[in-house]
């Protein structure tokens, strides 16, 4: 896998949005897009509920899922109960009984192999949870991949490059597009599914060749890269250059790097990296990034 960028007409954005964040703004934005340009996973938001104490009612979630247009390419995750395989299993069957035949079940830590086989008797694509990245989860991921025998699974919150290259899961999700922004860090793609970071203080002088090569190969000009020395390039939300303002440029370059990595990984490994987003501006960001990658590639 190299850092060279290639994209075909069939390239799609892979987007994951959790139910608590799926606003009317996101719904309208995606409704106005060509549905052939994106794939969508709707997550139930169980981790958000567990982390914030916010209750997610199963009836509300199922009512929402019925509003998603049938012509969208999307999958929906069952309403799981974080850290509770039994409660998760009960919710799964409640959704099956209500008519959600192709819902994605969540196989999580504590579940049995018998239940794994039962899940695959209902669908060919499941969620693998309880593996948010950490040293203690690696052996569990290895065990699962061995017993799962290559069947389609989505790794929830576990984006480990050596593991992806070795096991090549159907899909994973990444929520780190904006993690560096509060710390003044720009992430850039170097190929091989790897992102690296550089602090804004280091960009007050000419950037290292690796940064320049990454950003120019993504379509940014040397003039735009030079704007990283300006303070307003690091302020505000991610935004491409509009109206002569460089505000939010560093964050937008990071988002573009994540989109580029996702395209490269899917092309070379077959693994889809779903970008976890939580607001209409973020969905707009990834579309702006895809547009930049597409139009400037055609111009080169």
mmCIF file of C-alpha atoms in Angstrom:
data_model
loop_
_atom_site.group_PDB
_atom_site.id
_atom_site.type_symbol
_atom_site.label_atom_id
_atom_site.label_comp_id
_atom_site.label_asym_id
_atom_site.label_seq_id
_atom_site.Cartn_x
_atom_site.Cartn_y
_atom_site.Cartn_z
ATOM 1 C CA UNK A 1 0.000 0.000 0.000
ATOM 2 C CA UNK A 2 1.542 3.281 -1.083
ATOM 3 C CA UNK A 3 0.764 6.904 -0.381
ATOM 4 C CA UNK A 4 -0.235 7.489 -4.007
ATOM 5 C CA UNK A 5 -3.871 8.478 -4.375
ATOM 6 C CA UNK A 6 -6.216 6.783 -6.828
ATOM 7 C CA UNK A 7 -9.956 7.056 -6.988
ATOM 8 C CA UNK A 8 -12.546 5.581 -9.331
ATOM 9 C CA UNK A 9 -16.044 6.681 -10.200
ATOM 10 C CA UNK A 10 -17.358 4.007 -7.831
ATOM 11 C CA UNK A 11 -15.508 5.444 -4.804
ATOM 12 C CA UNK A 12 -17.906 6.150 -1.948
ATOM 13 C CA UNK A 13 -17.774 7.874 1.395
ATOM 14 C CA UNK A 14 -18.309 5.469 4.280
ATOM 15 C CA UNK A 15 -20.140 7.299 7.068
ATOM 16 C CA UNK A 16 -21.272 6.170 10.517
ATOM 17 C CA UNK A 17 -23.720 8.284 12.506
ATOM 18 C CA UNK A 18 -25.097 7.288 15.900
ATOM 19 C CA UNK A 19 -28.819 7.709 16.486
ATOM 20 C CA UNK A 20 -28.400 10.424 19.199
ATOM 21 C CA UNK A 21 -26.497 12.588 16.678
ATOM 22 C CA UNK A 22 -28.631 11.910 13.606
ATOM 23 C CA UNK A 23 -30.162 15.364 13.308
ATOM 24 C CA UNK A 24 -32.668 16.625 10.779
ATOM 25 C CA UNK A 25 -29.774 18.582 9.299
ATOM 26 C CA UNK A 26 -27.837 15.399 8.557
ATOM 27 C CA UNK A 27 -30.975 13.772 7.173
ATOM 28 C CA UNK A 28 -31.631 16.696 4.825
ATOM 29 C CA UNK A 29 -27.998 16.931 3.752
ATOM 30 C CA UNK A 30 -27.774 13.252 2.793
ATOM 31 C CA UNK A 31 -31.201 13.375 1.150
ATOM 32 C CA UNK A 32 -29.868 16.020 -1.227
ATOM 33 C CA UNK A 33 -26.840 13.909 -2.193
ATOM 34 C CA UNK A 34 -26.651 11.270 -4.887
ATOM 35 C CA UNK A 35 -27.163 8.053 -2.854
ATOM 36 C CA UNK A 36 -24.501 6.331 -4.966
ATOM 37 C CA UNK A 37 -21.863 8.578 -3.326
ATOM 38 C CA UNK A 38 -22.111 7.193 0.210
ATOM 39 C CA UNK A 39 -22.604 4.149 2.381
ATOM 40 C CA UNK A 40 -24.127 4.638 5.798
ATOM 41 C CA UNK A 41 -24.095 2.730 9.064
ATOM 42 C CA UNK A 42 -26.590 3.927 11.656
ATOM 43 C CA UNK A 43 -25.320 3.054 15.116
ATOM 44 C CA UNK A 44 -27.741 2.814 18.019
ATOM 45 C CA UNK A 45 -25.593 5.030 20.252
ATOM 46 C CA UNK A 46 -25.310 2.519 23.089
ATOM 47 C CA UNK A 47 -21.829 3.717 24.065
ATOM 48 C CA UNK A 48 -23.038 7.330 24.080
ATOM 49 C CA UNK A 49 -25.922 6.312 26.327
ATOM 50 C CA UNK A 50 -23.599 4.456 28.695
ATOM 51 C CA UNK A 51 -21.051 7.279 28.746
ATOM 52 C CA UNK A 52 -23.537 10.123 29.318
ATOM 53 C CA UNK A 53 -26.337 8.430 31.228
ATOM 54 C CA UNK A 54 -28.741 9.300 28.429
ATOM 55 C CA UNK A 55 -31.494 6.740 27.846
ATOM 56 C CA UNK A 56 -32.177 5.485 24.336
ATOM 57 C CA UNK A 57 -35.623 3.961 24.009
ATOM 58 C CA UNK A 58 -35.891 1.004 21.656
ATOM 59 C CA UNK A 59 -39.248 2.165 20.299
ATOM 60 C CA UNK A 60 -37.803 5.580 19.438
ATOM 61 C CA UNK A 61 -34.848 3.987 17.669
ATOM 62 C CA UNK A 62 -37.018 1.632 15.630
ATOM 63 C CA UNK A 63 -39.367 4.473 14.691
ATOM 64 C CA UNK A 64 -36.393 6.471 13.431
ATOM 65 C CA UNK A 65 -34.999 3.579 11.393
ATOM 66 C CA UNK A 66 -38.277 3.306 9.517
ATOM 67 C CA UNK A 67 -37.755 6.857 8.180
ATOM 68 C CA UNK A 68 -34.485 6.043 6.392
ATOM 69 C CA UNK A 69 -35.018 5.933 2.608
ATOM 70 C CA UNK A 70 -34.890 2.403 1.236
ATOM 71 C CA UNK A 71 -32.754 3.501 -1.734
ATOM 72 C CA UNK A 72 -29.850 4.504 0.535
ATOM 73 C CA UNK A 73 -27.059 1.959 0.884
ATOM 74 C CA UNK A 74 -27.159 1.575 4.630
ATOM 75 C CA UNK A 75 -26.969 -0.878 7.508
ATOM 76 C CA UNK A 76 -28.444 -0.354 10.955
ATOM 77 C CA UNK A 77 -27.011 -1.671 14.200
ATOM 78 C CA UNK A 78 -29.303 -3.199 16.769
ATOM 79 C CA UNK A 79 -29.814 -1.287 20.018
ATOM 80 C CA UNK A 80 -27.203 -2.951 22.204
ATOM 81 C CA UNK A 81 -26.628 -2.467 25.917
ATOM 82 C CA UNK A 82 -23.009 -1.519 26.518
ATOM 83 C CA UNK A 83 -21.280 -4.121 28.684
ATOM 84 C CA UNK A 84 -24.393 -6.315 28.859
ATOM 85 C CA UNK A 85 -24.529 -9.189 26.328
ATOM 86 C CA UNK A 86 -27.801 -10.535 27.721
ATOM 87 C CA UNK A 87 -29.598 -7.206 27.465
ATOM 88 C CA UNK A 88 -28.119 -6.812 23.986
ATOM 89 C CA UNK A 89 -29.423 -10.230 22.953
ATOM 90 C CA UNK A 90 -32.910 -9.457 24.245
ATOM 91 C CA UNK A 91 -33.032 -6.192 22.297
ATOM 92 C CA UNK A 92 -31.874 -7.960 19.153
ATOM 93 C CA UNK A 93 -34.762 -10.422 19.288
ATOM 94 C CA UNK A 94 -37.229 -7.663 20.071
ATOM 95 C CA UNK A 95 -36.106 -5.927 16.880
ATOM 96 C CA UNK A 96 -36.324 -9.163 14.887
ATOM 97 C CA UNK A 97 -39.838 -9.752 16.193
ATOM 98 C CA UNK A 98 -40.816 -6.234 15.097
ATOM 99 C CA UNK A 99 -39.728 -6.911 11.518
ATOM 100 C CA UNK A 100 -36.134 -5.680 11.377
ATOM 101 C CA UNK A 101 -34.854 -8.806 9.672
ATOM 102 C CA UNK A 102 -31.502 -7.487 8.444
ATOM 103 C CA UNK A 103 -30.469 -5.557 11.540
ATOM 104 C CA UNK A 104 -26.794 -5.960 12.510
ATOM 105 C CA UNK A 105 -26.473 -7.884 15.802
ATOM 106 C CA UNK A 106 -23.704 -6.983 18.226
ATOM 107 C CA UNK A 107 -21.440 -9.808 19.390
ATOM 108 C CA UNK A 108 -19.631 -8.476 22.427
ATOM 109 C CA UNK A 109 -17.369 -9.610 25.226
ATOM 110 C CA UNK A 110 -19.138 -12.286 27.257
ATOM 111 C CA UNK A 111 -21.187 -13.696 24.374
ATOM 112 C CA UNK A 112 -20.938 -17.388 23.498
ATOM 113 C CA UNK A 113 -19.896 -19.067 20.265
ATOM 114 C CA UNK A 114 -23.373 -20.591 20.068
ATOM 115 C CA UNK A 115 -24.817 -17.093 19.997
ATOM 116 C CA UNK A 116 -22.312 -16.050 17.337
ATOM 117 C CA UNK A 117 -23.563 -18.868 15.127
ATOM 118 C CA UNK A 118 -27.162 -17.852 15.824
ATOM 119 C CA UNK A 119 -26.416 -14.298 14.721
ATOM 120 C CA UNK A 120 -25.000 -15.534 11.432
ATOM 121 C CA UNK A 121 -28.116 -17.605 10.864
ATOM 122 C CA UNK A 122 -30.029 -14.316 10.605
ATOM 123 C CA UNK A 123 -27.526 -12.123 8.726
ATOM 124 C CA UNK A 124 -24.142 -12.289 7.006
ATOM 125 C CA UNK A 125 -22.693 -9.096 8.545
ATOM 126 C CA UNK A 126 -22.390 -8.490 12.288
ATOM 127 C CA UNK A 127 -20.932 -5.973 14.720
ATOM 128 C CA UNK A 128 -18.013 -7.036 16.923
ATOM 129 C CA UNK A 129 -17.980 -4.942 20.105
ATOM 130 C CA UNK A 130 -16.279 -4.585 23.468
ATOM 131 C CA UNK A 131 -12.938 -3.987 21.730
ATOM 132 C CA UNK A 132 -12.293 -0.245 21.959
ATOM 133 C CA UNK A 133 -8.601 -0.095 21.216
ATOM 134 C CA UNK A 134 -6.299 -1.011 24.064
ATOM 135 C CA UNK A 135 -3.571 -3.504 24.813
ATOM 136 C CA UNK A 136 -5.866 -5.805 26.764
ATOM 137 C CA UNK A 137 -8.159 -6.294 23.768
ATOM 138 C CA UNK A 138 -5.671 -7.580 21.221
ATOM 139 C CA UNK A 139 -5.803 -11.224 22.297
ATOM 140 C CA UNK A 140 -9.596 -11.096 22.319
ATOM 141 C CA UNK A 141 -9.620 -9.721 18.765
ATOM 142 C CA UNK A 142 -7.214 -12.466 17.657
ATOM 143 C CA UNK A 143 -9.447 -15.106 19.233
ATOM 144 C CA UNK A 144 -12.555 -13.736 17.566
ATOM 145 C CA UNK A 145 -10.952 -13.564 14.116
ATOM 146 C CA UNK A 146 -9.821 -17.172 14.402
ATOM 147 C CA UNK A 147 -13.213 -18.528 15.447
ATOM 148 C CA UNK A 148 -15.142 -16.303 13.048
ATOM 149 C CA UNK A 149 -13.487 -17.906 10.010
ATOM 150 C CA UNK A 150 -13.385 -14.841 7.811
ATOM 151 C CA UNK A 151 -17.083 -14.026 7.935
ATOM 152 C CA UNK A 152 -18.095 -10.385 7.516
ATOM 153 C CA UNK A 153 -17.803 -8.339 10.699
ATOM 154 C CA UNK A 154 -17.417 -4.693 11.654
ATOM 155 C CA UNK A 155 -14.905 -3.894 14.398
ATOM 156 C CA UNK A 156 -16.432 -1.288 16.694
ATOM 157 C CA UNK A 157 -13.849 1.318 17.729
ATOM 158 C CA UNK A 158 -10.785 -0.841 17.006
ATOM 159 C CA UNK A 159 -8.638 0.678 14.235
ATOM 160 C CA UNK A 160 -5.341 -1.154 14.612
ATOM 161 C CA UNK A 161 -3.308 -1.008 11.401
ATOM 162 C CA UNK A 162 -1.301 -4.277 11.797
ATOM 163 C CA UNK A 163 -4.512 -6.103 12.729
ATOM 164 C CA UNK A 164 -6.390 -4.634 9.754
ATOM 165 C CA UNK A 165 -3.630 -5.655 7.368
ATOM 166 C CA UNK A 166 -3.481 -9.185 8.746
ATOM 167 C CA UNK A 167 -7.174 -10.000 9.277
ATOM 168 C CA UNK A 168 -8.770 -7.611 6.741
ATOM 169 C CA UNK A 169 -12.149 -7.145 8.425
ATOM 170 C CA UNK A 170 -15.138 -6.106 6.356
ATOM 171 C CA UNK A 171 -15.222 -2.727 8.088
ATOM 172 C CA UNK A 172 -14.085 -0.640 11.061
ATOM 173 C CA UNK A 173 -14.994 2.840 12.260
ATOM 174 C CA UNK A 174 -12.811 5.801 13.154
ATOM 175 C CA UNK A 175 -13.876 8.740 15.323
ATOM 176 C CA UNK A 176 -10.497 10.503 15.409
ATOM 177 C CA UNK A 177 -10.977 13.017 12.558
ATOM 178 C CA UNK A 178 -11.173 15.910 14.996
ATOM 179 C CA UNK A 179 -9.097 14.615 17.920
ATOM 180 C CA UNK A 180 -6.028 16.689 17.099
ATOM 181 C CA UNK A 181 -7.860 19.985 16.646
ATOM 182 C CA UNK A 182 -8.022 20.994 20.362
ATOM 183 C CA UNK A 183 -4.273 20.342 20.674
ATOM 184 C CA UNK A 184 -3.209 22.192 17.532
ATOM 185 C CA UNK A 185 -2.175 19.023 15.697
ATOM 186 C CA UNK A 186 -2.513 18.367 11.987
ATOM 187 C CA UNK A 187 -2.744 14.743 10.860
ATOM 188 C CA UNK A 188 -1.430 13.800 7.431
ATOM 189 C CA UNK A 189 -1.549 10.535 5.515
ATOM 190 C CA UNK A 190 1.749 8.792 4.733
ATOM 191 C CA UNK A 191 0.403 5.642 3.090
ATOM 192 C CA UNK A 192 0.184 2.094 4.382
ATOM 193 C CA UNK A 193 -3.002 3.009 6.319
ATOM 194 C CA UNK A 194 -0.895 5.244 8.603
ATOM 195 C CA UNK A 195 -1.557 8.803 9.717
ATOM 196 C CA UNK A 196 1.077 10.946 11.397
ATOM 197 C CA UNK A 197 0.714 14.203 13.321
ATOM 198 C CA UNK A 198 2.587 17.475 13.439
ATOM 199 C CA UNK A 199 2.056 20.336 15.908
ATOM 200 C CA UNK A 200 1.270 23.851 14.759
ATOM 201 C CA UNK A 201 4.454 25.161 16.411
ATOM 202 C CA UNK A 202 6.482 23.079 13.966
ATOM 203 C CA UNK A 203 4.603 24.634 11.059
ATOM 204 C CA UNK A 204 5.613 28.216 11.828
ATOM 205 C CA UNK A 205 8.609 27.380 9.672
ATOM 206 C CA UNK A 206 8.568 25.507 6.328
ATOM 207 C CA UNK A 207 7.014 22.036 6.825
ATOM 208 C CA UNK A 208 9.133 18.882 6.571
ATOM 209 C CA UNK A 209 9.186 17.195 3.134
ATOM 210 C CA UNK A 210 6.943 14.344 4.329
ATOM 211 C CA UNK A 211 4.177 16.809 5.234
ATOM 212 C CA UNK A 212 4.534 18.688 1.963
ATOM 213 C CA UNK A 213 4.492 15.478 -0.072
ATOM 214 C CA UNK A 214 1.387 14.217 1.705
ATOM 215 C CA UNK A 215 -0.597 17.433 1.390
ATOM 216 C CA UNK A 216 0.396 18.201 -2.203
ATOM 217 C CA UNK A 217 -0.421 14.666 -3.320
ATOM 218 C CA UNK A 218 -3.867 15.151 -1.737
ATOM 219 C CA UNK A 219 -4.340 18.229 -3.907
ATOM 220 C CA UNK A 220 -3.323 21.134 -1.652
ATOM 221 C CA UNK A 221 -1.078 23.794 -3.188
ATOM 222 C CA UNK A 222 2.157 25.102 -1.742
ATOM 223 C CA UNK A 223 0.429 28.456 -1.274
ATOM 224 C CA UNK A 224 -2.262 26.796 0.838
ATOM 225 C CA UNK A 225 0.282 24.825 2.856
ATOM 226 C CA UNK A 226 2.128 28.073 3.607
ATOM 227 C CA UNK A 227 -1.062 29.394 5.215
ATOM 228 C CA UNK A 228 -0.520 26.927 8.079
ATOM 229 C CA UNK A 229 1.859 29.511 9.557
ATOM 230 C CA UNK A 230 -1.148 31.794 10.141
ATOM 231 C CA UNK A 231 -3.072 31.601 13.410
ATOM 232 C CA UNK A 232 -6.535 31.634 11.852
ATOM 233 C CA UNK A 233 -5.729 28.454 9.920
ATOM 234 C CA UNK A 234 -5.923 26.696 13.301
ATOM 235 C CA UNK A 235 -9.097 28.351 14.552
ATOM 236 C CA UNK A 236 -12.731 27.342 14.131
ATOM 237 C CA UNK A 237 -14.176 24.190 12.661
ATOM 238 C CA UNK A 238 -12.760 22.395 9.655
ATOM 239 C CA UNK A 239 -13.332 24.428 6.525
ATOM 240 C CA UNK A 240 -11.847 24.589 3.027
ATOM 241 C CA UNK A 241 -10.633 27.922 1.734
ATOM 242 C CA UNK A 242 -13.713 30.027 1.098
ATOM 243 C CA UNK A 243 -13.887 33.742 0.370
ATOM 244 C CA UNK A 244 -10.143 34.119 0.816
ATOM 245 C CA UNK A 245 -10.248 33.044 4.477
ATOM 246 C CA UNK A 246 -7.910 30.338 5.755
ATOM 247 C CA UNK A 247 -9.919 29.835 8.974
ATOM 248 C CA UNK A 248 -10.214 26.113 9.805
ATOM 249 C CA UNK A 249 -7.756 25.072 7.091
ATOM 250 C CA UNK A 250 -5.573 22.850 9.328
ATOM 251 C CA UNK A 251 -8.578 20.889 10.573
ATOM 252 C CA UNK A 252 -9.842 20.522 7.000
ATOM 253 C CA UNK A 253 -6.465 19.171 5.885
ATOM 254 C CA UNK A 254 -6.734 16.567 8.662
ATOM 255 C CA UNK A 255 -10.249 15.579 7.585
ATOM 256 C CA UNK A 256 -9.043 15.280 3.990
ATOM 257 C CA UNK A 257 -6.204 13.025 5.135
ATOM 258 C CA UNK A 258 -8.686 10.738 6.909
ATOM 259 C CA UNK A 259 -10.909 10.541 3.832
ATOM 260 C CA UNK A 260 -7.898 9.807 1.676
ATOM 261 C CA UNK A 261 -6.747 7.043 4.012
ATOM 262 C CA UNK A 262 -10.207 5.468 3.995
ATOM 263 C CA UNK A 263 -10.231 5.398 0.195
ATOM 264 C CA UNK A 264 -6.710 3.964 0.035
ATOM 265 C CA UNK A 265 -7.393 1.255 2.633
ATOM 266 C CA UNK A 266 -10.581 0.113 0.926
ATOM 267 C CA UNK A 267 -8.816 -0.039 -2.449
ATOM 268 C CA UNK A 268 -5.815 -1.995 -1.172
ATOM 269 C CA UNK A 269 -7.141 -4.060 1.741
ATOM 270 C CA UNK A 270 -10.848 -4.229 0.984
ATOM 271 C CA UNK A 271 -11.603 -2.940 4.494
ATOM 272 C CA UNK A 272 -14.043 -0.051 4.732
ATOM 273 C CA UNK A 273 -13.191 2.628 7.278
ATOM 274 C CA UNK A 274 -16.458 4.262 8.311
ATOM 275 C CA UNK A 275 -15.887 7.833 9.465
ATOM 276 C CA UNK A 276 -17.864 8.392 12.675
ATOM 277 C CA UNK A 277 -19.535 11.816 12.499
ATOM 278 C CA UNK A 278 -21.776 13.653 14.941
ATOM 279 C CA UNK A 279 -23.191 16.691 13.176
ATOM 280 C CA UNK A 280 -24.162 18.179 9.829
ATOM 281 C CA UNK A 281 -20.973 20.322 9.620
ATOM 282 C CA UNK A 282 -18.867 17.172 9.946
ATOM 283 C CA UNK A 283 -20.791 15.423 7.171
ATOM 284 C CA UNK A 284 -20.285 18.548 5.054
ATOM 285 C CA UNK A 285 -16.548 18.408 5.871
ATOM 286 C CA UNK A 286 -16.059 14.904 4.488
ATOM 287 C CA UNK A 287 -18.012 15.760 1.355
ATOM 288 C CA UNK A 288 -15.882 18.889 0.875
ATOM 289 C CA UNK A 289 -12.775 16.737 1.309
ATOM 290 C CA UNK A 290 -14.000 14.197 -1.233
ATOM 291 C CA UNK A 291 -14.797 17.016 -3.641
ATOM 292 C CA UNK A 292 -11.292 18.455 -3.272
ATOM 293 C CA UNK A 293 -9.684 15.060 -3.796
ATOM 294 C CA UNK A 294 -11.821 14.437 -6.867
ATOM 295 C CA UNK A 295 -11.599 17.794 -8.608
ATOM 296 C CA UNK A 296 -7.921 18.422 -8.026
ATOM 297 C CA UNK A 297 -7.010 14.905 -9.082
ATOM 298 C CA UNK A 298 -8.779 15.572 -12.379
ATOM 299 C CA UNK A 299 -6.886 18.872 -12.762
ATOM 300 C CA UNK A 300 -3.443 17.302 -12.269
#
